[in-house]
């Protein structure tokens, strides 16, 4: 990267869940234009947006416990700013719990659980079984084959007119794309597969 080139800054929502894996994976990548990628945790509104505008070029919503991340995001005042930035066109990738956070509807929400309502999909939480049933698999996606880890993974039970299915596993939809938003039910960051993260960077 030249000294004058500004890195692509990707914020990883860092309230709960598998944050470090995304930070580490992204930190070793370069963008499609050759710029370095800088991955930063987003824990408060000031990490996301300031008086001069957005502080990051793209967002990752990681895996974890979706209802906990939702509750914490609302507690620290991040839910509405996250939705506003995504609605304004900021590219976003949601993995596992992040997919649930992006969905318009959750078939079996936890008590009081809310979502950002970005993706025109309905998701079923923990559809692929308990954590003991976790496994790795290769998934054919819109962006190419992905070596993925499934950990208490949700599945997409409805893909609305605004979204398009982007990957399947065991006959179930597990990836979706809509505008500048990507939602996947699996964890490529745990296997070191950068395919979907590169798709995110392509949207910047």
Tab-separated table of C-alpha atoms in Angstrom:
chain	number	residue	atom	x	y	z
A	1	UNK	CA	0.000	0.000	0.000
A	2	UNK	CA	1.276	3.474	-0.782
A	3	UNK	CA	1.853	5.890	2.062
A	4	UNK	CA	-1.046	8.066	0.860
A	5	UNK	CA	-3.614	5.280	0.490
A	6	UNK	CA	-6.291	5.292	3.168
A	7	UNK	CA	-7.003	1.827	4.614
A	8	UNK	CA	-10.459	0.317	4.384
A	9	UNK	CA	-11.817	0.394	7.925
A	10	UNK	CA	-14.178	-2.416	8.893
A	11	UNK	CA	-15.960	-2.209	12.220
A	12	UNK	CA	-16.808	-5.402	14.104
A	13	UNK	CA	-19.658	-5.075	16.591
A	14	UNK	CA	-17.893	-5.981	19.828
A	15	UNK	CA	-20.577	-6.356	22.489
A	16	UNK	CA	-20.575	-10.162	22.791
A	17	UNK	CA	-19.601	-13.219	20.777
A	18	UNK	CA	-16.847	-14.141	18.333
A	19	UNK	CA	-15.310	-10.723	17.793
A	20	UNK	CA	-11.578	-11.482	17.833
A	21	UNK	CA	-11.762	-14.037	15.017
A	22	UNK	CA	-13.248	-11.463	12.634
A	23	UNK	CA	-10.756	-8.791	13.687
A	24	UNK	CA	-7.837	-11.167	13.106
A	25	UNK	CA	-9.115	-12.426	9.745
A	26	UNK	CA	-9.872	-8.969	8.373
A	27	UNK	CA	-6.628	-7.523	9.674
A	28	UNK	CA	-4.661	-9.822	7.372
A	29	UNK	CA	-6.614	-8.906	4.233
A	30	UNK	CA	-6.359	-6.296	1.512
A	31	UNK	CA	-9.209	-4.706	-0.370
A	32	UNK	CA	-10.020	-5.287	-4.047
A	33	UNK	CA	-8.151	-2.074	-4.886
A	34	UNK	CA	-5.031	-3.183	-2.997
A	35	UNK	CA	-5.641	-1.038	0.079
A	36	UNK	CA	-4.905	-2.516	3.488
A	37	UNK	CA	-7.826	-3.421	5.725
A	38	UNK	CA	-7.997	-2.043	9.248
A	39	UNK	CA	-10.408	-3.903	11.528
A	40	UNK	CA	-11.657	-2.098	14.630
A	41	UNK	CA	-14.064	-3.040	17.424
A	42	UNK	CA	-17.330	-1.105	17.662
A	43	UNK	CA	-18.504	-0.885	21.264
A	44	UNK	CA	-20.183	2.530	21.378
A	45	UNK	CA	-21.782	5.036	19.054
A	46	UNK	CA	-18.574	7.083	18.799
A	47	UNK	CA	-16.790	4.044	17.322
A	48	UNK	CA	-19.373	3.935	14.527
A	49	UNK	CA	-20.174	7.525	13.677
A	50	UNK	CA	-18.985	10.985	14.688
A	51	UNK	CA	-19.715	14.627	13.878
A	52	UNK	CA	-17.773	14.219	10.630
A	53	UNK	CA	-19.745	11.142	9.554
A	54	UNK	CA	-19.154	7.402	9.587
A	55	UNK	CA	-15.974	6.179	11.267
A	56	UNK	CA	-15.988	2.830	9.410
A	57	UNK	CA	-16.467	1.810	5.771
A	58	UNK	CA	-18.224	-1.512	6.457
A	59	UNK	CA	-19.587	-3.537	9.366
A	60	UNK	CA	-19.467	-7.117	10.609
A	61	UNK	CA	-22.062	-8.395	13.080
A	62	UNK	CA	-20.466	-11.531	14.590
A	63	UNK	CA	-21.794	-14.772	15.959
A	64	UNK	CA	-22.711	-15.131	19.614
A	65	UNK	CA	-26.069	-15.016	21.372
A	66	UNK	CA	-28.361	-12.900	19.220
A	67	UNK	CA	-30.745	-11.888	22.005
A	68	UNK	CA	-27.838	-10.765	24.217
A	69	UNK	CA	-26.224	-8.752	21.418
A	70	UNK	CA	-29.601	-7.162	20.648
A	71	UNK	CA	-30.164	-6.225	24.287
A	72	UNK	CA	-26.650	-4.820	24.737
A	73	UNK	CA	-26.860	-2.836	21.486
A	74	UNK	CA	-30.036	-1.170	22.719
A	75	UNK	CA	-28.559	-0.580	26.189
A	76	UNK	CA	-25.541	1.309	24.825
A	77	UNK	CA	-27.594	3.186	22.229
A	78	UNK	CA	-26.081	1.449	19.205
A	79	UNK	CA	-29.149	-0.225	17.696
A	80	UNK	CA	-30.620	2.840	15.989
A	81	UNK	CA	-27.262	4.197	14.707
A	82	UNK	CA	-26.413	0.742	13.318
A	83	UNK	CA	-29.719	0.600	11.489
A	84	UNK	CA	-29.281	4.163	10.196
A	85	UNK	CA	-25.803	3.494	8.801
A	86	UNK	CA	-26.898	0.265	7.124
A	87	UNK	CA	-30.020	1.936	5.700
A	88	UNK	CA	-27.745	4.665	4.303
A	89	UNK	CA	-25.823	2.041	2.329
A	90	UNK	CA	-22.981	0.931	4.575
A	91	UNK	CA	-21.985	-2.636	3.583
A	92	UNK	CA	-22.657	-5.169	6.341
A	93	UNK	CA	-21.982	-8.858	6.938
A	94	UNK	CA	-23.862	-10.774	9.608
A	95	UNK	CA	-22.596	-14.229	10.599
A	96	UNK	CA	-24.805	-16.650	12.577
A	97	UNK	CA	-26.196	-14.418	15.353
A	98	UNK	CA	-25.408	-11.471	13.072
A	99	UNK	CA	-27.738	-12.962	10.452
A	100	UNK	CA	-30.480	-13.103	13.086
A	101	UNK	CA	-29.840	-9.447	14.004
A	102	UNK	CA	-30.161	-8.421	10.346
A	103	UNK	CA	-33.339	-10.428	9.680
A	104	UNK	CA	-36.745	-8.820	9.381
A	105	UNK	CA	-38.367	-11.625	11.361
A	106	UNK	CA	-37.301	-14.348	13.807
A	107	UNK	CA	-39.579	-17.391	13.850
A	108	UNK	CA	-38.786	-18.231	17.471
A	109	UNK	CA	-37.429	-15.094	19.179
A	110	UNK	CA	-36.287	-14.939	22.764
A	111	UNK	CA	-38.603	-12.908	25.022
A	112	UNK	CA	-38.356	-9.254	24.002
A	113	UNK	CA	-35.873	-9.919	21.206
A	114	UNK	CA	-35.719	-7.354	18.407
A	115	UNK	CA	-33.817	-7.193	15.127
A	116	UNK	CA	-32.511	-4.470	12.825
A	117	UNK	CA	-34.970	-5.568	10.115
A	118	UNK	CA	-32.504	-5.129	7.244
A	119	UNK	CA	-32.831	-8.420	5.356
A	120	UNK	CA	-36.208	-9.502	3.969
A	121	UNK	CA	-35.943	-12.964	5.535
A	122	UNK	CA	-37.347	-15.022	8.378
A	123	UNK	CA	-34.834	-17.052	10.374
A	124	UNK	CA	-35.167	-20.020	12.707
A	125	UNK	CA	-32.705	-19.782	15.603
A	126	UNK	CA	-30.468	-22.790	16.409
A	127	UNK	CA	-32.087	-24.784	13.602
A	128	UNK	CA	-29.058	-27.010	13.033
A	129	UNK	CA	-29.058	-28.399	16.547
A	130	UNK	CA	-27.187	-27.820	19.809
A	131	UNK	CA	-23.541	-26.860	20.032
A	132	UNK	CA	-22.527	-30.508	20.414
A	133	UNK	CA	-23.806	-31.030	16.848
A	134	UNK	CA	-21.467	-28.384	15.427
A	135	UNK	CA	-19.544	-29.344	12.304
A	136	UNK	CA	-17.483	-28.048	9.409
A	137	UNK	CA	-18.679	-28.312	5.809
A	138	UNK	CA	-18.030	-26.845	2.379
A	139	UNK	CA	-20.901	-24.619	1.273
A	140	UNK	CA	-21.488	-23.513	-2.304
A	141	UNK	CA	-22.339	-19.826	-2.247
A	142	UNK	CA	-22.941	-16.992	-4.653
A	143	UNK	CA	-19.327	-15.923	-4.046
A	144	UNK	CA	-17.749	-19.370	-4.460
A	145	UNK	CA	-17.204	-22.402	-2.205
A	146	UNK	CA	-16.720	-21.590	1.479
A	147	UNK	CA	-15.232	-23.788	4.188
A	148	UNK	CA	-17.688	-23.070	6.969
A	149	UNK	CA	-18.220	-23.969	10.607
A	150	UNK	CA	-21.813	-24.461	11.765
A	151	UNK	CA	-22.289	-23.817	15.499
A	152	UNK	CA	-25.892	-23.806	16.754
A	153	UNK	CA	-26.591	-22.310	13.362
A	154	UNK	CA	-29.849	-20.656	12.328
A	155	UNK	CA	-31.500	-21.364	9.005
A	156	UNK	CA	-33.374	-19.074	6.689
A	157	UNK	CA	-36.971	-20.303	6.448
A	158	UNK	CA	-38.278	-17.499	4.209
A	159	UNK	CA	-36.515	-15.403	1.581
A	160	UNK	CA	-38.646	-12.415	0.651
A	161	UNK	CA	-38.873	-10.620	-2.672
A	162	UNK	CA	-36.238	-8.079	-1.671
A	163	UNK	CA	-33.536	-10.654	-0.923
A	164	UNK	CA	-31.895	-13.493	-2.831
A	165	UNK	CA	-30.703	-16.835	-1.607
A	166	UNK	CA	-26.911	-17.032	-1.774
A	167	UNK	CA	-26.080	-20.494	-0.383
A	168	UNK	CA	-27.583	-23.789	0.803
A	169	UNK	CA	-26.548	-26.555	3.200
A	170	UNK	CA	-28.387	-29.814	3.834
A	171	UNK	CA	-31.220	-28.554	1.658
A	172	UNK	CA	-31.644	-25.385	3.727
A	173	UNK	CA	-30.943	-21.759	2.830
A	174	UNK	CA	-27.947	-20.596	4.878
A	175	UNK	CA	-26.832	-17.440	3.044
A	176	UNK	CA	-28.679	-14.443	1.657
A	177	UNK	CA	-27.783	-11.159	-0.021
A	178	UNK	CA	-29.803	-7.973	-0.302
A	179	UNK	CA	-28.289	-4.757	-1.616
A	180	UNK	CA	-25.157	-4.057	0.428
A	181	UNK	CA	-26.086	-6.568	3.150
A	182	UNK	CA	-24.949	-10.194	3.448
A	183	UNK	CA	-26.269	-12.655	6.011
A	184	UNK	CA	-24.840	-16.140	6.559
A	185	UNK	CA	-25.747	-18.845	9.079
A	186	UNK	CA	-22.182	-20.142	9.416
A	187	UNK	CA	-18.720	-19.076	10.569
A	188	UNK	CA	-16.046	-18.716	7.858
A	189	UNK	CA	-13.858	-16.766	10.273
A	190	UNK	CA	-13.341	-19.930	12.350
A	191	UNK	CA	-11.935	-21.843	9.388
A	192	UNK	CA	-9.903	-18.925	8.035
A	193	UNK	CA	-11.926	-18.765	4.814
A	194	UNK	CA	-11.969	-15.184	3.490
A	195	UNK	CA	-14.437	-15.675	0.605
A	196	UNK	CA	-17.446	-13.963	2.200
A	197	UNK	CA	-15.350	-11.250	3.842
A	198	UNK	CA	-13.910	-10.472	0.398
A	199	UNK	CA	-17.473	-10.162	-0.885
A	200	UNK	CA	-18.068	-7.599	1.864
A	201	UNK	CA	-14.942	-5.642	0.898
A	202	UNK	CA	-16.084	-5.676	-2.743
A	203	UNK	CA	-19.161	-3.693	-1.629
A	204	UNK	CA	-17.100	-0.876	-0.087
